[in-house]
Short mmCIF file of C-alpha atoms in Angstrom, two decimals:
data_model
loop_
_atom_site.label_atom_id
_atom_site.label_comp_id
_atom_site.label_asym_id
_atom_site.label_seq_id
_atom_site.Cartn_x
_atom_site.Cartn_y
_atom_site.Cartn_z
CA GLU P 1 115.52 131.63 118.15
CA THR P 2 117.71 129.71 116.78
CA GLY P 3 116.22 127.20 114.17
CA VAL P 4 117.51 123.11 113.54
CA THR P 5 121.41 122.80 112.73
CA GLN P 6 123.91 119.76 111.68
CA SER P 7 126.58 119.05 111.93
CA PRO P 8 129.34 118.07 109.67
CA THR P 9 127.26 119.99 106.44
CA HIS P 10 128.94 116.82 104.21
CA LEU P 11 131.44 113.77 105.13
CA ILE P 12 132.58 111.14 102.99
CA LYS P 13 133.60 107.64 104.50
CA THR P 14 134.69 104.59 103.56
CA ARG P 15 132.97 100.59 104.27
CA GLY P 16 132.26 99.08 107.59
CA GLN P 17 133.80 102.46 109.25
CA GLN P 18 131.33 104.21 111.50
CA VAL P 19 130.00 107.52 111.19
CA THR P 20 128.40 110.19 113.57
CA LEU P 21 125.67 112.55 112.53
CA ARG P 22 124.61 115.91 114.72
CA CYS P 23 121.63 118.18 116.01
CA SER P 24 121.32 120.86 117.90
CA SER P 25 117.36 121.03 117.40
CA GLN P 26 115.53 125.07 118.07
CA SER P 27 115.40 126.80 121.20
CA GLY P 28 112.65 124.95 123.12
CA HIS P 29 112.30 121.44 121.79
CA ASN P 30 112.16 118.70 123.01
CA THR P 31 111.79 115.94 120.70
CA VAL P 32 114.45 114.83 117.33
CA SER P 33 113.91 113.20 114.61
CA TRP P 34 115.89 111.33 111.78
CA TYR P 35 115.22 111.35 107.97
CA GLN P 36 117.43 109.81 105.31
CA GLN P 37 116.93 110.68 101.97
CA ALA P 38 118.45 108.75 99.09
CA LEU P 39 119.06 110.30 95.87
CA GLY P 40 115.95 111.15 94.12
CA GLN P 41 113.72 109.79 97.37
CA GLY P 42 111.40 111.44 99.74
CA PRO P 43 112.57 111.52 103.16
CA GLN P 44 112.78 107.99 105.53
CA PHE P 45 112.03 107.68 108.58
CA ILE P 46 114.68 106.57 110.93
CA PHE P 47 113.56 107.25 114.58
CA GLN P 48 112.58 109.52 116.72
CA TYR P 49 113.67 111.26 120.66
CA TYR P 50 111.73 112.01 123.41
CA ARG P 51 113.29 112.89 126.56
CA GLU P 52 116.51 111.05 126.19
CA GLU P 53 114.30 108.08 124.89
CA GLU P 54 113.66 106.88 121.79
CA ASN P 55 110.56 107.40 120.84
CA GLY P 56 109.95 105.45 117.41
CA ARG P 57 111.67 103.10 115.22
CA GLY P 58 111.55 103.13 111.39
CA ASN P 59 112.52 100.25 109.37
CA PHE P 60 116.07 100.44 109.39
CA PRO P 61 118.50 97.59 111.02
CA PRO P 62 120.00 97.96 114.57
CA ARG P 63 123.78 98.81 113.02
CA PHE P 64 121.57 102.71 112.86
CA SER P 65 121.53 103.91 116.47
CA GLY P 66 120.83 107.25 118.08
CA LEU P 67 121.31 109.56 120.96
CA GLN P 68 119.25 112.44 122.46
CA PHE P 69 121.07 114.55 125.60
CA PRO P 70 119.87 116.71 128.25
CA ASN P 71 120.25 119.33 126.29
CA TYR P 72 117.65 117.72 123.44
CA SER P 73 120.50 117.81 120.52
CA SER P 74 121.29 114.42 118.98
CA GLU P 75 123.44 112.15 117.45
CA LEU P 76 122.98 109.28 115.18
CA ASN P 77 125.68 106.92 114.84
CA VAL P 78 126.16 103.99 111.55
CA ASN P 79 128.23 101.49 112.50
CA ALA P 80 129.49 99.23 109.78
CA LEU P 81 128.55 101.25 106.41
CA GLU P 82 127.15 100.24 103.60
CA LEU P 83 127.65 101.83 99.76
CA ASP P 84 123.75 102.08 100.38
CA ASP P 85 123.68 105.10 103.50
CA SER P 86 124.96 107.09 100.84
CA ALA P 87 122.14 110.28 101.70
CA LEU P 88 121.06 113.66 102.75
CA TYR P 89 120.74 112.51 106.89
CA LEU P 90 117.62 115.02 108.25
CA CYS P 91 117.20 115.94 111.79
CA ALA P 92 113.80 117.60 112.35
CA SER P 93 113.12 119.25 116.34
CA SER P 94 109.46 120.14 117.45
CA LEU P 95 108.27 120.50 121.22
CA THR P 96 105.41 117.22 121.65
CA SER P 97 103.08 119.17 124.10
CA GLY P 98 99.94 115.91 124.19
CA GLY P 99 98.17 117.03 120.75
CA VAL P 100 98.32 113.94 118.41
CA TYR P 101 100.00 116.93 115.88
CA ASN P 102 103.76 118.61 116.51
CA GLU P 103 105.56 121.12 113.86
CA GLN P 104 108.73 119.58 112.49
CA PHE P 105 111.07 121.77 112.00
CA PHE P 106 114.21 120.21 109.55
CA GLY P 107 117.60 120.94 109.64
CA PRO P 108 119.89 121.56 106.56
CA GLY P 109 121.11 117.95 106.61
CA THR P 110 124.33 116.26 106.64
CA ARG P 111 125.26 114.15 103.01
CA LEU P 112 127.19 111.16 103.40
CA THR P 113 128.86 110.05 101.10
CA VAL P 114 129.88 106.35 101.53
CA LEU P 115 133.33 104.52 99.50
CA ALA W 1 100.27 101.42 107.55
CA GLN W 2 99.47 105.29 105.26
CA SER W 3 101.25 105.81 101.31
CA VAL W 4 102.05 108.41 99.97
CA THR W 5 102.43 108.55 95.91
CA GLN W 6 103.17 111.61 94.30
CA LEU W 7 102.65 110.92 90.38
CA ASP W 8 104.83 112.75 88.25
CA SER W 9 108.58 113.15 89.09
CA GLN W 10 109.07 116.05 87.22
CA VAL W 11 107.07 119.24 86.21
CA PRO W 12 108.42 121.87 83.73
CA VAL W 13 106.69 125.06 83.66
CA PHE W 14 107.26 128.36 81.68
CA GLU W 15 107.76 131.24 84.43
CA GLU W 16 103.81 133.02 85.02
CA ALA W 17 102.62 129.56 84.16
CA PRO W 18 99.46 128.42 86.76
CA VAL W 19 101.28 124.55 87.81
CA GLU W 20 99.68 121.27 89.40
CA LEU W 21 101.57 119.58 91.38
CA ARG W 22 99.24 115.65 92.50
CA CYS W 23 99.46 113.54 95.51
CA ASN W 24 97.58 110.92 96.39
CA TYR W 25 97.55 109.09 100.20
CA SER W 26 96.68 105.40 100.97
CA SER W 27 95.18 105.34 104.90
CA SER W 28 92.22 103.51 106.79
CA VAL W 29 92.39 106.14 109.28
CA SER W 30 92.19 109.90 109.87
CA VAL W 31 94.99 111.69 108.34
CA TYR W 32 96.78 114.80 108.45
CA LEU W 33 98.05 115.96 105.23
CA PHE W 34 101.94 118.25 104.60
CA TRP W 35 103.66 119.65 101.31
CA TYR W 36 107.34 120.65 102.09
CA VAL W 37 109.28 122.74 98.92
CA GLN W 38 113.49 121.21 99.50
CA TYR W 39 115.78 123.67 97.25
CA PRO W 40 118.87 122.51 96.51
CA ASN W 41 120.96 122.22 99.07
CA GLN W 42 119.03 122.26 101.92
CA GLY W 43 116.08 120.63 104.36
CA LEU W 44 113.00 120.86 104.33
CA GLN W 45 110.54 124.21 104.67
CA LEU W 46 107.31 123.59 105.50
CA LEU W 47 104.66 124.80 102.33
CA LEU W 48 101.17 123.99 104.30
CA LYS W 49 99.48 121.74 105.70
CA TYR W 50 95.75 120.35 106.12
CA LEU W 51 94.74 119.26 109.65
CA SER W 52 91.16 120.04 109.91
CA GLY W 53 88.68 122.32 108.97
CA SER W 54 88.29 124.16 105.38
CA THR W 55 89.60 122.32 102.23
CA LEU W 56 91.35 125.13 100.74
CA VAL W 57 94.12 124.96 102.38
CA LYS W 58 96.75 128.69 101.80
CA GLY W 59 100.50 128.41 101.93
CA ILE W 60 103.01 130.26 101.99
CA ASN W 61 104.42 132.15 98.82
CA GLY W 62 101.70 131.89 96.93
CA PHE W 63 100.42 128.29 97.28
CA GLU W 64 97.58 126.73 98.17
CA ALA W 65 96.20 123.40 98.64
CA GLU W 66 93.26 120.81 98.28
CA PHE W 67 91.46 118.23 100.48
CA ASN W 68 89.63 115.46 99.16
CA LYS W 69 88.73 113.19 101.18
CA SER W 70 86.82 111.13 98.29
CA GLN W 71 89.42 110.90 96.90
CA THR W 72 92.24 110.95 98.84
CA SER W 73 94.29 113.77 96.72
CA PHE W 74 95.94 117.04 97.92
CA HIS W 75 97.01 118.74 94.81
CA LEU W 76 100.06 121.20 95.71
CA ARG W 77 98.40 125.07 93.38
CA LYS W 78 100.00 127.83 92.44
CA PRO W 79 97.94 130.49 89.62
CA SER W 80 100.98 132.07 88.37
CA VAL W 81 105.34 130.63 89.05
CA HIS W 82 108.03 132.21 89.27
CA ILE W 83 111.89 131.14 88.43
CA SER W 84 112.53 130.50 92.65
CA ASP W 85 109.79 128.40 93.08
CA THR W 86 112.35 125.72 91.31
CA ALA W 87 112.20 123.53 93.91
CA GLU W 88 112.10 119.78 94.89
CA TYR W 89 107.96 119.73 96.28
CA PHE W 90 107.61 117.14 99.14
CA CYS W 91 103.63 115.70 99.64
CA ALA W 92 104.06 113.98 103.68
CA VAL W 93 101.02 112.15 105.20
CA ILE W 94 100.63 111.82 109.63
CA LEU W 95 97.78 109.69 111.19
CA ASN W 96 95.40 111.63 113.28
CA SER W 97 95.35 109.60 116.22
CA GLY W 98 97.78 107.23 118.47
CA TYR W 99 101.56 107.77 117.37
CA SER W 100 102.41 108.18 114.37
CA THR W 101 105.58 109.60 112.46
CA LEU W 102 105.81 111.67 108.57
CA THR W 103 104.93 109.58 105.66
CA PHE W 104 106.81 111.07 102.50
CA GLY W 105 106.39 110.65 98.48
CA LYS W 106 108.86 110.77 96.17
CA GLY W 107 109.17 114.02 95.36
CA THR W 108 108.01 115.99 91.86
CA MET W 109 110.79 118.09 90.87
CA LEU W 110 108.95 121.35 89.33
CA LEU W 111 111.13 123.55 87.18
CA VAL W 112 110.49 127.19 85.62
CA SER W 113 111.61 128.74 82.83
CA PRO W 114 112.19 131.83 81.14
#
């Protein structure tokens, strides 16, 4: 069974640029959640995708957007990068099956640095 | 909305000593509770979870936690730590009804020295 993978591992961008981060969910999972973890902080929920639709969103501006593909992999796009966007971006996959709680399995993250 | 407070940003401890990492939460409705561990340059790994039943929960690597509803706490304990337990530990909650997402605390860095 393949776990959650993310690419790239590290990324350096400059202010104003755009970035795309990628996540492959664990086999059999249909839901992907994205989190931002700033230095010294806990992860903060960005949004969640279920069956290719956004299924919930945290307190992040619209320049943070996402996609989920038919194979349940996902992308996180950030436009007009700001210095404060520098963080570890975590992807987590889960199987939504009707219960309230569906365990999330995390990938290793993508470290984004904005200069 | 729910929130999580981890009272200690850093906990230094000697190898083979016991340790307790504190977590308090705030929520107007019932929650599920979790502890995750993050090793350097890695993602999050679930240590243990409380969904229902016994308030004492045992997890991986010898860790356990006790849910205390009256004190809204979910402290993590280990009777004897190893150097390899050095990592960041995050407490998290999710509402146990309706749509909800994980809310994390700011983390506690456990530093185990010989």
